[in-house]
Coordinates of N, CA, C and O in Angstrom, one line a residue:
X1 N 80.1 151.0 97.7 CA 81.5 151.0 98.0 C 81.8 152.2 98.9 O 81.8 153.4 98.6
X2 N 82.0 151.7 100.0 CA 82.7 153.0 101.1 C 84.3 153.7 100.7 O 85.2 152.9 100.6
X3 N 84.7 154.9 100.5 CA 85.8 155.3 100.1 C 86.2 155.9 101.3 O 85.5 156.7 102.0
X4 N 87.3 155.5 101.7 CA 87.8 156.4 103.2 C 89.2 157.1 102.3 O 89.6 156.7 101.1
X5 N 90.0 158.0 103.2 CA 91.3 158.7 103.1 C 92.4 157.7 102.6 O 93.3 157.9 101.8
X6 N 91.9 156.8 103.1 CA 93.4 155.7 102.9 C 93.0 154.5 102.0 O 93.3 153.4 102.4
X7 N 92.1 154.7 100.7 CA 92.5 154.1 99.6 C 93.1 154.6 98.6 O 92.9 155.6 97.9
X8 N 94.0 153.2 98.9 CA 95.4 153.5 97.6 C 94.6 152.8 96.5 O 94.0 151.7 96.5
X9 N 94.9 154.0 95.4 CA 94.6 153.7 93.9 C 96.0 153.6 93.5 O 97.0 154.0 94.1
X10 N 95.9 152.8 92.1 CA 96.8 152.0 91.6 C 96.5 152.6 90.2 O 95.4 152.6 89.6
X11 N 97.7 153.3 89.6 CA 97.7 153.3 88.1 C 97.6 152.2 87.3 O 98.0 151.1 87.7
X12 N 97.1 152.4 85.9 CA 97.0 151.1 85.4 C 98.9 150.5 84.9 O 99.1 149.4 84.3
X13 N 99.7 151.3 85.1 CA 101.4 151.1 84.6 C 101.6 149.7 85.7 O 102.1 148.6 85.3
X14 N 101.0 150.2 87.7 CA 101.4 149.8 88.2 C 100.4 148.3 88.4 O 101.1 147.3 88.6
X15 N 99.2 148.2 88.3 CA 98.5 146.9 87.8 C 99.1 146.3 87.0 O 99.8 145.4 87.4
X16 N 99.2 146.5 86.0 CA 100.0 145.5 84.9 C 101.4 145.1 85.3 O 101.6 143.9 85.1
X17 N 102.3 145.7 85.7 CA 103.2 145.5 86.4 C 103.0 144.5 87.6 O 103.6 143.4 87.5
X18 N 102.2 144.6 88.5 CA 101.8 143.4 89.7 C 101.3 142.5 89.2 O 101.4 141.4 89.8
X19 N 100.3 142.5 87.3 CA 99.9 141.3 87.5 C 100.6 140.8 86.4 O 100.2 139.7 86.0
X20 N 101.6 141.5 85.7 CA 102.5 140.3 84.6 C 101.5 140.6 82.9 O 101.4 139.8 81.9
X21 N 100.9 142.0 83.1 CA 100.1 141.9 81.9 C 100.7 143.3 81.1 O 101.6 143.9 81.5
X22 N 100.0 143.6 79.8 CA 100.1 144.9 79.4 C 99.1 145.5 79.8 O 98.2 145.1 80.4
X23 N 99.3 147.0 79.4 CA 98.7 147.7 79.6 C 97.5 148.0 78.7 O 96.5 148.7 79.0
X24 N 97.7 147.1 77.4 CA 96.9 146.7 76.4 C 96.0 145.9 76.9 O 94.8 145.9 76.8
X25 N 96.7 145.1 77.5 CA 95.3 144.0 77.9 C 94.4 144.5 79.3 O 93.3 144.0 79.6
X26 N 95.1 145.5 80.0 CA 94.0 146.1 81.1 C 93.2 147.0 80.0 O 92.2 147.6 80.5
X27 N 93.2 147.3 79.0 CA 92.2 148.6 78.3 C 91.5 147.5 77.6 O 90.3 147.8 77.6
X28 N 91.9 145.9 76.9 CA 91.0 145.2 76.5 C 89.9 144.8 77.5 O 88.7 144.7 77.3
X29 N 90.6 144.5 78.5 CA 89.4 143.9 79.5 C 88.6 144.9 80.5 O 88.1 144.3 81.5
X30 N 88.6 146.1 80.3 CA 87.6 146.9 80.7 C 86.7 147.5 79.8 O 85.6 147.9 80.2
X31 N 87.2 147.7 78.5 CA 86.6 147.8 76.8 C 85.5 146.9 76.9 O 84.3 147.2 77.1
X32 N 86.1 145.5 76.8 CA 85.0 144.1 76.3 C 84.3 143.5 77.8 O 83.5 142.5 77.8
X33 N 84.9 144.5 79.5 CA 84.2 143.7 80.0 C 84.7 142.4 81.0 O 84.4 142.1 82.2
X34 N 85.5 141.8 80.1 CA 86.1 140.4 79.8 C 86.9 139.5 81.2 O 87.2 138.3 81.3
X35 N 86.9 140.8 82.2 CA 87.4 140.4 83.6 C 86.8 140.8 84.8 O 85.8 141.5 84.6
X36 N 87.0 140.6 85.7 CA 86.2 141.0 87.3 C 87.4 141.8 87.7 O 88.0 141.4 88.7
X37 N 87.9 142.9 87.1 CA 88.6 143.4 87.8 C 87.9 144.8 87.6 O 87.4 145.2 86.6
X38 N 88.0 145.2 88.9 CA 86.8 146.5 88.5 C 88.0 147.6 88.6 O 89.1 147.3 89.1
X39 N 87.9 148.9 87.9 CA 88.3 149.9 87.9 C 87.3 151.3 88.7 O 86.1 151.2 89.2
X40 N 88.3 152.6 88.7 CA 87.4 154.0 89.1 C 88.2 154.7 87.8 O 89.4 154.6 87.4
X41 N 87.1 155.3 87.1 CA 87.5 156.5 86.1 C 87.3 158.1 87.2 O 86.1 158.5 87.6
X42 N 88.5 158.9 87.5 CA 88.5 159.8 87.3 C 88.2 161.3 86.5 O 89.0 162.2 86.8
X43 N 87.2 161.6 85.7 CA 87.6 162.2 84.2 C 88.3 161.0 83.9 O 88.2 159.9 84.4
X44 N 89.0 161.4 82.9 CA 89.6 160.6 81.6 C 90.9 159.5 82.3 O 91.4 158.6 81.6
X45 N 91.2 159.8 83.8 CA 91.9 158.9 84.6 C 91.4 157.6 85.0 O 90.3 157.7 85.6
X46 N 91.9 156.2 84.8 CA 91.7 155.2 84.9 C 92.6 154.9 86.7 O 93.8 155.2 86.8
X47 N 92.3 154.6 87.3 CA 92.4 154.2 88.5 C 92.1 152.5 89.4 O 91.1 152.2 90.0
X48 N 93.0 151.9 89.3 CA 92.6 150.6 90.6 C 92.4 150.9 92.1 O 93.2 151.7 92.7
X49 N 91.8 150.5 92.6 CA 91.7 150.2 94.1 C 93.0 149.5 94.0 O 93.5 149.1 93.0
X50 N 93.6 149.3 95.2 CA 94.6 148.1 95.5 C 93.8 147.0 96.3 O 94.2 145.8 96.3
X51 N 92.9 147.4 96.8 CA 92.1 146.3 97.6 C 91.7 145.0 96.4 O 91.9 143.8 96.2
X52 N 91.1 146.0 95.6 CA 90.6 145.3 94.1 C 91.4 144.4 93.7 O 90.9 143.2 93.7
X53 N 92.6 144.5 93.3 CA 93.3 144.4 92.6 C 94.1 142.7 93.5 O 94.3 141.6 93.0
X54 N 94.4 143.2 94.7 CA 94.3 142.2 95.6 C 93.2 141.1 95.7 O 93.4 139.9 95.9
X55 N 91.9 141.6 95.5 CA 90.7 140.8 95.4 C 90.7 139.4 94.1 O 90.5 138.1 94.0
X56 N 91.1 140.4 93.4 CA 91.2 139.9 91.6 C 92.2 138.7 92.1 O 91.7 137.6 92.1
X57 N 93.5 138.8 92.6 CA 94.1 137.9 92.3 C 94.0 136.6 93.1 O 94.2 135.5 92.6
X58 N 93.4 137.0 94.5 CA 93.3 135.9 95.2 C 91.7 135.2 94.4 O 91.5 134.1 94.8
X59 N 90.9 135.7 93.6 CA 90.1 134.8 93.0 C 90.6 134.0 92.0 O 90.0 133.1 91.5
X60 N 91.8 134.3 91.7 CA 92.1 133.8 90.2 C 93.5 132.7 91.1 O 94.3 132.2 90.3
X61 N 93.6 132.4 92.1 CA 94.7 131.5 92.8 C 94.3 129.6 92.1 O 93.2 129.2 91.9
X62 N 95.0 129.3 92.1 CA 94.9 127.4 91.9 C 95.9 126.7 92.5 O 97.1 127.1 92.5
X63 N 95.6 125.8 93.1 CA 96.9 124.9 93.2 C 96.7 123.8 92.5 O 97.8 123.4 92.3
X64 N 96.2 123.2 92.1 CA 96.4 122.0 90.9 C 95.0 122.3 89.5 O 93.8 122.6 89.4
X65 N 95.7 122.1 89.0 CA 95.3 122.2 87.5 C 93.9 123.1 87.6 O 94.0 124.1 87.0
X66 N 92.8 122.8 88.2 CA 91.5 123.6 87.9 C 90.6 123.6 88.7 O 89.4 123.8 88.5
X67 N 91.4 123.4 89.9 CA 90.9 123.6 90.9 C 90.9 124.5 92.1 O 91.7 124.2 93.0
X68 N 90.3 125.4 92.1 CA 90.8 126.8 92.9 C 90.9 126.6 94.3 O 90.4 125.6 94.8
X69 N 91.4 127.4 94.7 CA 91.8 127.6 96.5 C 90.9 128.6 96.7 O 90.5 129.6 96.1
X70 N 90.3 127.5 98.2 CA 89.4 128.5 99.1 C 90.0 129.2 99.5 O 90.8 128.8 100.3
X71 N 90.0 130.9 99.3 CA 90.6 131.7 100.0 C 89.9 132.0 101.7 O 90.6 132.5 102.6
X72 N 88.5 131.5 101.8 CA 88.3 131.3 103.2 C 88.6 130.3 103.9 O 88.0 130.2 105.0
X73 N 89.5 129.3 103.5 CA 90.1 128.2 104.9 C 90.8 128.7 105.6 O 91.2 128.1 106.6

């Protein structure tokens, strides 16, 4: 992972917020594992990429029932 000057990290208040979740359920699913959303711990600071976080959601996109969208068409 290349880090330049200009990535924006995302508190986990403001992740949960963009994705409609608690803040409980971002500490369950970095605990158990349970998602592909990766995090950066600072010391005891939990931190998102925004790239990431962007990443996460365009994997998780559907337009009909269970069938996912190519995010490369």
């Amino acid at each position: 992972m290349k880090v330049t000057t200009q990535t924006k990290l995302l508190s986990p208040q403001e992740v949960a917020e963009q994705l409609g979740v608690t803040l409980n359920t971002l500490a369950v699913w970095r605990c158990h594992g349970s998602s592909s959303l990766s995090y950066v711990k600072i010391g005891r600071c939990v931190r998102y990429r925004a790239e990431d976080v962007e990443a996460f959601i365009n994997a998780h996109r559907f337009y009909h029932a269970d069938k996912p969208v190519n995010v490369y068409d």
